Tab-separated table of C-alpha atoms in Angstrom:
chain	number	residue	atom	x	y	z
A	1	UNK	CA	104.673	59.028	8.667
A	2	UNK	CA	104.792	56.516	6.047
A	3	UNK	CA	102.530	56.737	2.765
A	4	UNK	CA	99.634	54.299	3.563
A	5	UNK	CA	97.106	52.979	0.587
A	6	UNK	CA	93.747	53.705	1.700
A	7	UNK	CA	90.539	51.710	0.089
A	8	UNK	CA	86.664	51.822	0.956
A	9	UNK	CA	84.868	48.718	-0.006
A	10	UNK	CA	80.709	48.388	1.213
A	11	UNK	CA	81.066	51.093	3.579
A	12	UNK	CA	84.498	50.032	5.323
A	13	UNK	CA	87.879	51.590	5.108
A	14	UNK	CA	90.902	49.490	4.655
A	15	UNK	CA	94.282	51.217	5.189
A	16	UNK	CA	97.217	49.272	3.574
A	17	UNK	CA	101.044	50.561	3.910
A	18	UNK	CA	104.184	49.393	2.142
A	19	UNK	CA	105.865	48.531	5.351
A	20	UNK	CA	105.785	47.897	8.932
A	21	UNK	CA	103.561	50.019	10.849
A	22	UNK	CA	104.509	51.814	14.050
A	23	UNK	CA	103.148	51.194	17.242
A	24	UNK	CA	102.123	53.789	18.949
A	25	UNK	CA	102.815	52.046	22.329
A	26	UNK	CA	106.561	51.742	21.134
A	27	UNK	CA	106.627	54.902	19.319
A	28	UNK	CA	105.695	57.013	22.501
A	29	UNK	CA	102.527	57.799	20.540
A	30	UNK	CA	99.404	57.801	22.687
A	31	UNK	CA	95.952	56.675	21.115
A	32	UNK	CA	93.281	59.499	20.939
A	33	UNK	CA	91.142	58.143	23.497
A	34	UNK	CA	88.554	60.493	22.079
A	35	UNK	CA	87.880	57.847	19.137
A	36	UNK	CA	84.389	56.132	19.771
A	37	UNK	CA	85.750	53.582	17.342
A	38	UNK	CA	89.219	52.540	16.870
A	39	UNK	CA	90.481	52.447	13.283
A	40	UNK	CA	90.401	49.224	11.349
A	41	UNK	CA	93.336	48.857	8.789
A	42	UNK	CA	94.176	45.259	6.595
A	43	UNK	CA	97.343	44.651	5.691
A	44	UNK	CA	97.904	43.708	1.547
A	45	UNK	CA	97.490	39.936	2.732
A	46	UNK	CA	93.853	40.337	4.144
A	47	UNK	CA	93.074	43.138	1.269
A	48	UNK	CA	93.343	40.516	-1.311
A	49	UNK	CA	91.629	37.588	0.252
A	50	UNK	CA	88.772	40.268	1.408
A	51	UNK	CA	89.012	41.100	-3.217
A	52	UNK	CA	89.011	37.350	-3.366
A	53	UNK	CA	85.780	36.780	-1.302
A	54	UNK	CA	84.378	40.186	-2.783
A	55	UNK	CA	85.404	38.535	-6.277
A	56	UNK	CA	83.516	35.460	-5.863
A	57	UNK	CA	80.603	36.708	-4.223
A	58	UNK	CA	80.494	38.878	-7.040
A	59	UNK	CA	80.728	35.988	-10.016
A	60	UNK	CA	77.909	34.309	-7.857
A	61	UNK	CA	75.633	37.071	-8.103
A	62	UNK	CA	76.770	36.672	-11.653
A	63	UNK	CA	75.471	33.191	-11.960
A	64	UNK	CA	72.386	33.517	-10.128
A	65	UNK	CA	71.656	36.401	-12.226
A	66	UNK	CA	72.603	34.096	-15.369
A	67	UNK	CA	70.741	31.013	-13.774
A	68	UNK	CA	67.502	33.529	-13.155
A	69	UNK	CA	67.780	34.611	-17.026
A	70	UNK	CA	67.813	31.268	-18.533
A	71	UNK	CA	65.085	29.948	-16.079
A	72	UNK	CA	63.020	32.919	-17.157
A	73	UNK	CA	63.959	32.193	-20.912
A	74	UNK	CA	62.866	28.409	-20.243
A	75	UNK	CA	59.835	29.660	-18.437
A	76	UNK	CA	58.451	31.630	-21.008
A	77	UNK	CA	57.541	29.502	-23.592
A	78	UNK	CA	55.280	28.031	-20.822
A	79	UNK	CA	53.735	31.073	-19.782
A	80	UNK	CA	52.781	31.408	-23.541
A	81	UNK	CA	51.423	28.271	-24.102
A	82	UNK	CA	49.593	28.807	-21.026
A	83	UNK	CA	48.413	31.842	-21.872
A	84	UNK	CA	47.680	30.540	-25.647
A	85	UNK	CA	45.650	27.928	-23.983
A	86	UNK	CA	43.934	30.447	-21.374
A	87	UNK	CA	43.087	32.074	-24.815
A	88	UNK	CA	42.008	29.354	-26.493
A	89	UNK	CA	39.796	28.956	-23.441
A	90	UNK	CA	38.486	32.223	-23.293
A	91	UNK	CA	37.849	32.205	-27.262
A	92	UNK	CA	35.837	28.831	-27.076
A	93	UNK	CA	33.940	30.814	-24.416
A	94	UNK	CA	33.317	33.817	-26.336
A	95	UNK	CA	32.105	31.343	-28.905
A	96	UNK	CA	29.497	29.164	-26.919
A	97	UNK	CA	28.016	32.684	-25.826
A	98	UNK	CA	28.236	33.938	-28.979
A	99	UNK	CA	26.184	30.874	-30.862
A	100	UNK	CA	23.660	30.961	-27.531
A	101	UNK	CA	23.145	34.897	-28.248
A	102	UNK	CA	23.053	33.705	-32.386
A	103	UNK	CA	20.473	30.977	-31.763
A	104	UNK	CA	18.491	33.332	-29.293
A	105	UNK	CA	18.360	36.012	-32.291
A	106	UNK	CA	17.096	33.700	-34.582
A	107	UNK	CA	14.084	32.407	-32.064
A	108	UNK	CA	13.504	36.416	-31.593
A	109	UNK	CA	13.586	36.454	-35.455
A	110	UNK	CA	11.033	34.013	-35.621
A	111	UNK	CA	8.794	35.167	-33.142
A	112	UNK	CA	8.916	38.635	-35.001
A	113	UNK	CA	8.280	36.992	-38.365
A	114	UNK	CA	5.034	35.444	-36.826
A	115	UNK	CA	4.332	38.618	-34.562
A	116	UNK	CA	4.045	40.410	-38.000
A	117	UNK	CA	2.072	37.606	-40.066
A	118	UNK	CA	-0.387	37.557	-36.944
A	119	UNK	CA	-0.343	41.574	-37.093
A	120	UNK	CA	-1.185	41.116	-40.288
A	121	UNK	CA	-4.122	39.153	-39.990
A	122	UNK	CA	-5.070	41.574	-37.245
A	123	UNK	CA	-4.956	44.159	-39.602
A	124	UNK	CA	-6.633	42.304	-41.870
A	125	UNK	CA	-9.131	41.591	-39.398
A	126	UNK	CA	-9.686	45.027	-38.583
A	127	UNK	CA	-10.380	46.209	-41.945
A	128	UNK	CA	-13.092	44.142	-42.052
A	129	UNK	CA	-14.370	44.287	-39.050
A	130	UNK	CA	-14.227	48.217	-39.665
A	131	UNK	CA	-16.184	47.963	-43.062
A	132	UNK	CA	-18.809	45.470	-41.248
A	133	UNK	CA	-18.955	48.192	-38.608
A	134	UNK	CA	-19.604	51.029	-40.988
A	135	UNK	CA	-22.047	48.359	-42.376
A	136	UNK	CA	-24.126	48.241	-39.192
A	137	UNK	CA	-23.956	51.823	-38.190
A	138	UNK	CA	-25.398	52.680	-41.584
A	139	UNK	CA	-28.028	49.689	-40.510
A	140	UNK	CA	-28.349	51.097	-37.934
A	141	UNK	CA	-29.132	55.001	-38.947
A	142	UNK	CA	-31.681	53.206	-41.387
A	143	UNK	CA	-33.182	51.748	-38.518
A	144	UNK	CA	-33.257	54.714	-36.231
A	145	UNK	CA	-34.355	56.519	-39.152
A	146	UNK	CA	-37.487	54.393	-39.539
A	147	UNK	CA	-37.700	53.462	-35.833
A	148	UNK	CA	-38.307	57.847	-36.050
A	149	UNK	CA	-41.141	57.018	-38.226
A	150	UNK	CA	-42.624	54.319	-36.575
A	151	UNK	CA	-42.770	56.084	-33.526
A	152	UNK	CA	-44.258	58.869	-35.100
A	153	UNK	CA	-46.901	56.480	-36.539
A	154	UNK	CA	-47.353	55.260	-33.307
A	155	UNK	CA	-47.798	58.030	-31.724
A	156	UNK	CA	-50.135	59.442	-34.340
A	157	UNK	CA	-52.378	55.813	-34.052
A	158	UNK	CA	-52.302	56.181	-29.972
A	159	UNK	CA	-53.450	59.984	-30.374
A	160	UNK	CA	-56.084	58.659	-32.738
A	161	UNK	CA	-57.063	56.006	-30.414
A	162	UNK	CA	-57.097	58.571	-27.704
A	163	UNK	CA	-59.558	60.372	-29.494
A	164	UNK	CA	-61.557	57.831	-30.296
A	165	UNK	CA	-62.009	56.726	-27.193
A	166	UNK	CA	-62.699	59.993	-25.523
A	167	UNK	CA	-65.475	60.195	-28.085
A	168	UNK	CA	-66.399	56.712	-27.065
A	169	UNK	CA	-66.536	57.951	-23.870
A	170	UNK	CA	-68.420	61.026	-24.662
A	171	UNK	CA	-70.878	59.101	-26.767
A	172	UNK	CA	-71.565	56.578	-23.660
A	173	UNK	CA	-72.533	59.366	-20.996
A	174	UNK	CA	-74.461	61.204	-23.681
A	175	UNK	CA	-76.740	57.833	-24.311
A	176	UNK	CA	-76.527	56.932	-20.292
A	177	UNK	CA	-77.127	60.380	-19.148
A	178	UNK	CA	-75.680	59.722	-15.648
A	179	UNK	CA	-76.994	62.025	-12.499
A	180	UNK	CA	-76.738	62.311	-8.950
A	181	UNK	CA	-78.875	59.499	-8.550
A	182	UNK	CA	-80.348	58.374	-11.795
A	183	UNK	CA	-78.812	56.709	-14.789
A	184	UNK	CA	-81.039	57.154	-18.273
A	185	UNK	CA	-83.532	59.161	-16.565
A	186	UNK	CA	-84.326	55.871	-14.350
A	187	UNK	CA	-83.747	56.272	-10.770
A	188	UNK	CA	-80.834	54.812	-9.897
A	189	UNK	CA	-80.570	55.151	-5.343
A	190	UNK	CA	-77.389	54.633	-3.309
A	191	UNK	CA	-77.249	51.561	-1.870
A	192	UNK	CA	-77.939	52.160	1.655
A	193	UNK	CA	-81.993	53.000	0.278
A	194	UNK	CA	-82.115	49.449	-0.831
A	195	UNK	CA	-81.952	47.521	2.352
A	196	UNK	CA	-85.644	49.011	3.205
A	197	UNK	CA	-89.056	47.748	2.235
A	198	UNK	CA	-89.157	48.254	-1.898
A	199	UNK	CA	-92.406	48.356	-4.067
A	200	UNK	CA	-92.942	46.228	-6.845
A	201	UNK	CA	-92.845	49.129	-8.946
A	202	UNK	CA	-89.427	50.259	-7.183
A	203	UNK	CA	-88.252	46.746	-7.923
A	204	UNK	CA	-88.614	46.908	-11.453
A	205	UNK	CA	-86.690	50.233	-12.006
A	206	UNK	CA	-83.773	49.867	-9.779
A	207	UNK	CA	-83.797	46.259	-11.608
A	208	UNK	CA	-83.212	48.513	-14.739
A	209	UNK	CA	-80.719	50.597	-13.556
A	210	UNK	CA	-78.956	48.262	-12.004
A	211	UNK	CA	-79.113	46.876	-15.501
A	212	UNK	CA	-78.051	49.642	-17.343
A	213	UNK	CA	-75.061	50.421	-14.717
A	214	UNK	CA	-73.907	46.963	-15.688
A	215	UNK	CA	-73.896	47.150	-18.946
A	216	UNK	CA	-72.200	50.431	-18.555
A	217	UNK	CA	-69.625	49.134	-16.346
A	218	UNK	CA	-68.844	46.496	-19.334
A	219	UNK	CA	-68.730	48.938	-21.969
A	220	UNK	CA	-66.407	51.342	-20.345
A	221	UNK	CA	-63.957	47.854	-18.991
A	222	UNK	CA	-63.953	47.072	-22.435
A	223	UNK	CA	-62.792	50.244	-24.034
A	224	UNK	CA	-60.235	50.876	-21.029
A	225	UNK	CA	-59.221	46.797	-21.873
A	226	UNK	CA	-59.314	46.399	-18.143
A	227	UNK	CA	-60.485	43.028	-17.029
A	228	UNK	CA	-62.930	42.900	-14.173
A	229	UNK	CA	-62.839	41.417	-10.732
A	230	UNK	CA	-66.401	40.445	-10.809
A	231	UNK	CA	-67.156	39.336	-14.375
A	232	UNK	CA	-70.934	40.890	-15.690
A	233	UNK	CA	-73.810	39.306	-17.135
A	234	UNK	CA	-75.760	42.243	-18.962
A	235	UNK	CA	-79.337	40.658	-19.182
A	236	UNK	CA	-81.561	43.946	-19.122
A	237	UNK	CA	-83.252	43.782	-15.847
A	238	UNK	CA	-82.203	40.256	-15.244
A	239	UNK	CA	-78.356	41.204	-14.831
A	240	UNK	CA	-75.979	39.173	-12.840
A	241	UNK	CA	-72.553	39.542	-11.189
A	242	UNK	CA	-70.523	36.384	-10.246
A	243	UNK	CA	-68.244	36.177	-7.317
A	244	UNK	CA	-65.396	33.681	-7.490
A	245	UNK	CA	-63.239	35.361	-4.916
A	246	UNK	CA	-65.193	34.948	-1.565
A	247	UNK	CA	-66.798	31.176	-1.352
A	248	UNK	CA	-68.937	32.414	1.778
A	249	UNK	CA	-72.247	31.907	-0.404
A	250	UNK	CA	-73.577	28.807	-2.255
A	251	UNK	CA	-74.066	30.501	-5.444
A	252	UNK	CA	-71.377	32.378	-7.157
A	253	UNK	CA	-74.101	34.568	-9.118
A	254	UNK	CA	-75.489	37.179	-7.339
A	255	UNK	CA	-78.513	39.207	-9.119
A	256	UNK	CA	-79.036	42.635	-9.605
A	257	UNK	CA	-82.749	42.965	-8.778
A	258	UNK	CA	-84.701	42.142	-5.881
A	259	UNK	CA	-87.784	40.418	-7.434
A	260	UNK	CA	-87.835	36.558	-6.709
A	261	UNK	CA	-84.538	36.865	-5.046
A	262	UNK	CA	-83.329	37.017	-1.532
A	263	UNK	CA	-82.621	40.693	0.203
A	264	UNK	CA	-78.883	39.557	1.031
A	265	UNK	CA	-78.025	38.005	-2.683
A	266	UNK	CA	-79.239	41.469	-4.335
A	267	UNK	CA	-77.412	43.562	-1.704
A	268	UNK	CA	-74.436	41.339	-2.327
A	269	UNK	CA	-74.590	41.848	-6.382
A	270	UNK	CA	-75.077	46.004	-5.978
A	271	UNK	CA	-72.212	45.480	-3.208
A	272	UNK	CA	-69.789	43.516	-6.105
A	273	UNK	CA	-71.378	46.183	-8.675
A	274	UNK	CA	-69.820	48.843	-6.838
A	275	UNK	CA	-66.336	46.874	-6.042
A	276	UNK	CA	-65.778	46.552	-10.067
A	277	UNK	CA	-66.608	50.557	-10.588
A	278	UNK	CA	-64.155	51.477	-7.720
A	279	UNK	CA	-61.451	49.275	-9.494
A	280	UNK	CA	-62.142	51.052	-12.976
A	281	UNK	CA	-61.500	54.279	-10.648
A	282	UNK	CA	-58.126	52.864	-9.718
A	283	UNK	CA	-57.487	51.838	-12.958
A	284	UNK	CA	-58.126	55.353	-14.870
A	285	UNK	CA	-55.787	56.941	-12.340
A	286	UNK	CA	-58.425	58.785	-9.993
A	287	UNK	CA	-57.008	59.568	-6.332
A	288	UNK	CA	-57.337	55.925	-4.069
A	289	UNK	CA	-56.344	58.245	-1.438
A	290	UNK	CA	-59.226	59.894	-0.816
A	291	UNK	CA	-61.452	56.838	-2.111
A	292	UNK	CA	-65.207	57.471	-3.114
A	293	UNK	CA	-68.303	56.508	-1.224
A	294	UNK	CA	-68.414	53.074	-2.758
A	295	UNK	CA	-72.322	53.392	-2.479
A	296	UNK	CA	-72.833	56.435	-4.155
A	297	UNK	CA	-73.066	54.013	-7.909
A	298	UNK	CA	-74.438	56.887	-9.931
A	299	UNK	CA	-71.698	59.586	-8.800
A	300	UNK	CA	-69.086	57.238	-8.695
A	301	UNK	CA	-69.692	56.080	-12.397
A	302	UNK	CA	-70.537	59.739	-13.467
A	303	UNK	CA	-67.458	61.154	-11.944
A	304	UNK	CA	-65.225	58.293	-14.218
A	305	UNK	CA	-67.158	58.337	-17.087
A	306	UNK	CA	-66.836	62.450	-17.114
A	307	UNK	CA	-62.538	62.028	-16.462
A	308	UNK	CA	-62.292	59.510	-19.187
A	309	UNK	CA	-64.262	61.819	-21.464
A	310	UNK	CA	-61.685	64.415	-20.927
A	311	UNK	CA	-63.577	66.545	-18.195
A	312	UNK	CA	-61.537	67.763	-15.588
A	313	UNK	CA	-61.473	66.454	-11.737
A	314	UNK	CA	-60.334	67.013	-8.608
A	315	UNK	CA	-59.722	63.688	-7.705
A	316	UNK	CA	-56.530	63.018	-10.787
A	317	UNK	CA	-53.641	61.886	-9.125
A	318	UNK	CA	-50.078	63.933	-9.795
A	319	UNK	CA	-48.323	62.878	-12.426
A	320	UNK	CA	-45.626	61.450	-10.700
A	321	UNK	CA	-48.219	59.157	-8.912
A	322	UNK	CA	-50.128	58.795	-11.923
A	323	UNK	CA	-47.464	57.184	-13.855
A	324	UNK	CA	-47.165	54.300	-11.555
A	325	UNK	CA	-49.136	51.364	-12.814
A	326	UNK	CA	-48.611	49.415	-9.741
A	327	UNK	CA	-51.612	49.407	-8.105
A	328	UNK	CA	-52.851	46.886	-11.497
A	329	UNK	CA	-50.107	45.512	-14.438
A	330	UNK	CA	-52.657	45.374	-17.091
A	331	UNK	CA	-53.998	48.809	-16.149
A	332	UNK	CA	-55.947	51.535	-18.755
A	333	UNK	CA	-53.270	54.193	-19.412
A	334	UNK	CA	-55.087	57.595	-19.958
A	335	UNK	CA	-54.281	58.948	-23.783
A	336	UNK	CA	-54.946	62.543	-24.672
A	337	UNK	CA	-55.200	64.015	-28.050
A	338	UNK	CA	-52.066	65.036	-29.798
A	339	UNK	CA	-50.980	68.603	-29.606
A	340	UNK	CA	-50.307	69.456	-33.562
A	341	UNK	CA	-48.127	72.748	-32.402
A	342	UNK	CA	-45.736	70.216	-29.766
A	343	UNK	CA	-42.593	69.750	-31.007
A	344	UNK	CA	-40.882	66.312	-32.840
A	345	UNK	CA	-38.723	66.187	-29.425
A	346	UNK	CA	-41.341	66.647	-26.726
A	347	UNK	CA	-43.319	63.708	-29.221
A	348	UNK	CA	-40.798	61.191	-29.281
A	349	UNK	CA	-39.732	61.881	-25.399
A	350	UNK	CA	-43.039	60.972	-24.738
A	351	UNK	CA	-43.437	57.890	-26.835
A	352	UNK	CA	-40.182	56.941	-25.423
A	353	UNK	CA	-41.762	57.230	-21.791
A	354	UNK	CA	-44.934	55.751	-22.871
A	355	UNK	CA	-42.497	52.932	-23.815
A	356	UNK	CA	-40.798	52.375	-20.669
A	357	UNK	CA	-43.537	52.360	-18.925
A	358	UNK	CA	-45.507	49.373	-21.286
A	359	UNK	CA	-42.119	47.420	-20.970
A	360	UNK	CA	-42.241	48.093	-16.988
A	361	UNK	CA	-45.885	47.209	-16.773
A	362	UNK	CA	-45.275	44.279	-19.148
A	363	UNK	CA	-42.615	42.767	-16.802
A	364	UNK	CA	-44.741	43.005	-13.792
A	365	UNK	CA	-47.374	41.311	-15.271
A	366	UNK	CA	-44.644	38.752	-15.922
A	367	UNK	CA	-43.692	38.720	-12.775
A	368	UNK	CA	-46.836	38.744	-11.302
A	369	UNK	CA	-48.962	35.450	-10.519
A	370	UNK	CA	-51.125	34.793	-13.203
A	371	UNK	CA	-54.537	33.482	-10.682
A	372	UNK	CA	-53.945	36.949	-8.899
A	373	UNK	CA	-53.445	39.152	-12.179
A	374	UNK	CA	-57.117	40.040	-13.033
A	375	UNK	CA	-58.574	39.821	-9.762
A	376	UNK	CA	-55.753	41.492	-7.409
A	377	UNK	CA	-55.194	44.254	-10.109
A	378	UNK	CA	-58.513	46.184	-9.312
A	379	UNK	CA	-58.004	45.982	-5.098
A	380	UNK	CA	-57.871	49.328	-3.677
A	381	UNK	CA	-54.781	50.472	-1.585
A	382	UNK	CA	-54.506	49.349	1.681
A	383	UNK	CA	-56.686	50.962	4.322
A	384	UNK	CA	-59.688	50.726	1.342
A	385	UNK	CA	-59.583	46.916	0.483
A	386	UNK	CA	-62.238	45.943	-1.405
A	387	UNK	CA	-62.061	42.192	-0.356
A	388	UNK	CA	-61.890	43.345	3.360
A	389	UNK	CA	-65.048	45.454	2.518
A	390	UNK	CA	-66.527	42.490	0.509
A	391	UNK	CA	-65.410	40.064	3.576
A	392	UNK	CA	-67.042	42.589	5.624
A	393	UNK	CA	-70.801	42.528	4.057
A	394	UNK	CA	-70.648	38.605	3.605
């Protein structure tokens, strides 16, 4: 066999000898029939055309590669200025929200520079506020301090007062001398005894009790400072009650003694006697519950006279009951002597009750109607009316 020049360009063999090849046909050389593919071989001709071809498709790689550097060199001062401008865009940006965030921390600096002069002020404020404070709670200790003192006063005047009017009351059934039936020593009979046949001699001294019982009845209204529902006119024996509640009679004066005067008029005046006794019972805080024999004058006005005087009596109402001045606004309220041994506490709790309940009993006489205030006040609770019982005997 002949030397043969064998080259491998992209994967391809090329097999080049200096002369004429053999045929295998004409040599008596059979072809391996085991070859999947036959052998490719160029001749020197065909080798350098295929270099040619390789050659130039190599110097045009060349020049694209050239062209692709000096488009990308002429690109890129675009790119910059693009991106110089993309900066400059992005810079003005940052600017704008830079000023915006400036100019928003100079309104916040303002609005903290008047935050602080107002905080100021508050402060300012404050102090004095705090000295004018200290100023009224040293005012006020001053005035609790003497408020302490004028209760104490007070308390001392209404024990005094509550003396002297239990002596009042003392003196008053020590000069009336008050019995069963008898007032002064001068017989003095329940009203049922009067509707009978009376002797002139009869007449004359239930004329004087009658005339003593209403000048008692005024005396012990006026220390109490209770008003009446049937006002008195204290003339001796010649006493009169007026009636301006029921209009069933022609005149409003009804007498207290039978001499000269009709039977019904002088039943009528012991009748409205009675009536203003039984609300100076209510009044003083006697039981309404179990309510006296409103004809019984004498026991009735003994048995007050003697509680008022400080005697004791089984007809006082609890004290829960007792403090409620409803059944009359302007109703007596029952003082006792002052303990000396009690204590400054237990003393100004109770002035301070005593207190609440003036101010209570103040604001329902307020409240109250002021044609019904001194006549309602001394009506008995219900079930013991006195104008049903007065509507009854007229």
């Amino acid at each position: 066999c002949r030397p043969t020049l064998a080259l491998r360009l992209k994967g391809v063999t090329f097999l080049a000898g200096r002369g004429p090849l053999a045929c295998p046909l004409t040599s008596g050389v059979l072809p391996n029939r085991r070859r999947r593919q036959p052998a490719t071989s160029y001749g020197l001709a065909g080798m350098r055309r295929l270099l040619a071809a390789t050659f130039r498709s190599v110097d045009l790689e060349a020049e694209r590669l050239s062209a692709r550097r000096s488009l990308a060199e002429a690109e890129r001062p675009m790119a910059g200025r693009r991106r110089a401008e993309e900066m400059r865009a992005l810079v003005r940006l940052r600017r704008r929200q830079v000023a915006g965030q400036a100019a928003l921390l100079s309104e916040w600096r303002q609005r903290l520079a008047t935050l602080r002069s107002e905080t100021g002020q508050l402060a300012d404020s404050l102090a004095a506020l705090s000295v004018a404070a200290e100023a009224a709670a040293d005012s006020v200790r001053d005035n609790c301090s003497s408020l302490r003192v004028g209760q104490l006063e007070l308390q001392q005047a209404r024990g005094q007062l509550a003396n002297q009017r239990q002596a009042w009351f003392e003196q008053l059934a020590e000069i009336f001398r008050l019995g069963d039936e008898s007032i002064a020593d001068v017989p003095l009979p329940m009203s049922k005894r009067l509707e009978g046949r009376l002797s002139s001699a009869e007449e004359a001294k239930y004329a004087a009790a009658f005339g003593m019982t209403a000048q008692l009845t005024q005396l012990i209204a006026s220390v109490m400072d209770c008003p009446l529902r049937h006002s008195l006119i204290c003339r001796g024996s010649k006493s009169l009650v007026r009636d301006d509640v029921i209009l069933n009679f022609a005149d409003r004066e009804f007498p207290l003694y039978s001499r000269g005067k009709e039977r019904s008029y002088f039943l009528r005046g012991v009748f409205l006697l009675n009536l203003n006794i039984y609300g100076l019972w209510c009044n003083a805080g006697l039981n309404t519950r179990r309510p006296p024999n409103l004809r019984a004058t004498a026991q009735n006005l003994r048995e007050l006279l003697g509680y008022l005087a400080g005697q004791p009596s089984d007809n006082v109402l609890p004290a829960s009951e007792n403090s409620d001045r409803s059944l009359c606004p302007l109703g007596f309220h029952i003082e006792r002597p002052l303990n000396p041994a009690a204590s400054e506490l237990q003393q100004q709790q109770a002035s301070d009750s005593e207190a609440a309940v003036a101010v209570a009993a103040a604001a329902t006489s307020v409240a109250g109607s002021t044609e019904s205030a001194g006549a309602d006040c001394l009506l008995p609770r219900p079930g013991t009316s006195p104008s049903a019982l007065s509507v009854q005997s007229a």
